[in-house]
Amino acid sequence: MKLFTILAIICSLIAAIHCSVLRKWPPSMEIPLEKCSAENNIPTDLGQKIISHREEAKTKDEKCLLGCYMKERGFLVDHKIKWELLYDTHAAHITDESVREKVKEIFKKCEENFSYTGKDDCQIAYEAYKCA
């Protein structure tokens, strides 16, 4: 009986540690990631890499993952990028003011030069991610 109790405790600890390691993003990012990954048949770990710019979206499904994610987060509304909101979200993680200003300039140039003509939400999101 003691052995069973000890094994149950060990399994509970392993499960708790494993779950805390897997959930790296806040729910505001994790929930849209899981939803959009499932909708576009993309493994969640690959979706996370694409969204965090560690892997480039190559297929239509991967680009549509970006479109879905950006819509879920409010960055893509009525086929238009909400550049200021997108910048604010990125800037919140940048502590160095000079880096923040450089990033702001990049976003500003992206917004000024961005073309929506003939593009669906998947392509709009993909090109915005490539630019910013």
Coordinates of C-alpha atoms in Angstrom, one line a residue:
M1 CA 0.0 0.0 0.0
K2 CA 2.9 2.4 0.8
L3 CA 4.5 1.6 -2.5
F4 CA 1.2 2.5 -4.3
T5 CA 1.0 5.8 -2.5
I6 CA 4.6 6.7 -3.2
L7 CA 4.1 5.8 -6.9
A8 CA 0.9 7.9 -7.0
I9 CA 2.7 10.9 -5.5
I10 CA 5.7 10.6 -7.9
C11 CA 3.3 10.3 -10.9
S12 CA 1.4 13.4 -9.7
L13 CA 4.6 15.4 -9.4
I14 CA 5.8 14.3 -12.8
A15 CA 2.5 15.3 -14.4
A16 CA 2.5 18.7 -12.6
I17 CA 6.1 19.4 -13.7
H18 CA 5.4 18.3 -17.3
C19 CA 2.2 20.4 -17.6
S20 CA 3.9 23.5 -16.2
V21 CA 6.8 23.1 -18.7
L22 CA 4.5 22.6 -21.7
R23 CA 2.4 25.8 -21.1
K24 CA 5.0 28.5 -21.9
W25 CA 2.6 31.1 -23.2
P26 CA -0.1 33.0 -21.4
P27 CA -3.7 31.8 -22.1
S28 CA -4.3 34.9 -24.4
M29 CA -1.7 33.4 -26.7
E30 CA -2.0 29.7 -26.0
I31 CA -5.8 29.3 -26.6
P32 CA -5.7 30.9 -30.1
L33 CA -2.6 28.9 -30.9
E34 CA -4.3 25.6 -30.0
K35 CA -7.5 26.6 -31.8
C36 CA -5.8 27.8 -35.0
S37 CA -3.3 24.9 -35.1
A38 CA -6.2 22.4 -34.9
E39 CA -8.2 24.2 -37.6
N40 CA -5.3 24.2 -40.0
N41 CA -3.9 20.7 -39.2
I42 CA -0.6 22.1 -37.8
P43 CA 1.1 20.5 -34.8
T44 CA 0.9 22.9 -31.9
D45 CA 4.7 22.9 -31.4
L46 CA 5.2 23.8 -35.0
G47 CA 2.5 26.5 -34.8
Q48 CA 4.2 28.0 -31.8
K49 CA 7.5 28.1 -33.7
I50 CA 5.9 29.8 -36.7
I51 CA 4.0 32.4 -34.5
S52 CA 7.2 33.2 -32.6
H53 CA 9.2 33.7 -35.8
R54 CA 11.4 30.6 -35.1
E55 CA 10.1 28.8 -38.2
E56 CA 8.9 30.3 -41.4
A57 CA 5.4 29.5 -42.7
K58 CA 5.8 27.6 -45.9
T59 CA 2.5 26.0 -46.8
K60 CA -1.0 27.5 -47.3
D61 CA -2.1 25.8 -44.0
E62 CA 0.8 27.4 -42.1
K63 CA 0.0 30.8 -43.6
C64 CA -3.6 30.3 -42.6
L65 CA -2.5 29.4 -39.1
L66 CA -1.0 32.9 -39.0
G67 CA -4.2 34.5 -40.4
C68 CA -6.4 32.6 -37.8
Y69 CA -4.1 33.5 -34.9
M70 CA -3.9 37.2 -35.9
K71 CA -7.7 37.3 -36.2
E72 CA -8.2 35.6 -32.8
R73 CA -5.8 38.0 -31.2
G74 CA -7.4 41.1 -32.8
F75 CA -4.4 41.9 -35.0
L76 CA -6.3 41.2 -38.2
V77 CA -9.8 42.7 -38.5
D78 CA -11.8 43.1 -41.7
H79 CA -8.8 42.1 -43.8
K80 CA -6.6 44.9 -42.3
I81 CA -3.7 44.6 -39.9
K82 CA -4.0 46.6 -36.7
W83 CA -0.4 47.7 -36.8
E84 CA -0.5 49.8 -33.6
L85 CA -1.9 46.9 -31.6
L86 CA 0.6 44.5 -33.1
Y87 CA 3.5 46.9 -32.3
D88 CA 2.2 47.5 -28.7
T89 CA 2.1 43.8 -28.1
H90 CA 5.7 43.3 -29.3
A91 CA 6.9 46.5 -27.5
A92 CA 5.6 45.3 -24.2
H93 CA 8.3 42.6 -24.2
I94 CA 11.2 45.0 -25.1
T95 CA 12.9 46.7 -22.2
D96 CA 15.6 48.6 -24.1
E97 CA 14.1 51.9 -25.3
S98 CA 16.4 52.2 -28.3
V99 CA 15.5 48.8 -29.5
R100 CA 11.8 49.6 -28.9
E101 CA 12.2 52.7 -31.1
K102 CA 13.9 50.7 -33.9
V103 CA 11.1 48.1 -33.8
K104 CA 8.6 51.0 -33.9
E105 CA 10.2 52.3 -37.1
I106 CA 10.1 48.8 -38.7
F107 CA 6.4 48.5 -37.9
K108 CA 5.8 52.0 -39.3
K109 CA 7.5 51.2 -42.6
C110 CA 5.6 47.9 -42.8
E111 CA 2.3 49.8 -42.4
E112 CA 3.2 52.5 -44.9
N113 CA 4.4 50.0 -47.6
F114 CA 1.9 47.2 -47.0
S115 CA -0.4 46.3 -49.9
Y116 CA -3.7 44.4 -49.3
T117 CA -4.7 44.2 -52.9
G118 CA -5.6 40.7 -54.1
K119 CA -4.7 39.0 -50.9
D120 CA -6.7 36.8 -48.6
D121 CA -6.3 36.9 -44.8
C122 CA -3.8 34.0 -44.9
Q123 CA -1.5 36.0 -47.2
I124 CA -2.0 39.3 -45.4
A125 CA -1.0 37.7 -42.1
Y126 CA 2.0 36.0 -43.6
E127 CA 3.3 39.1 -45.3
A128 CA 2.7 41.2 -42.1
Y129 CA 4.7 38.6 -40.1
K130 CA 7.5 38.6 -42.6
C131 CA 7.7 42.4 -42.6
A132 CA 7.5 42.9 -38.8

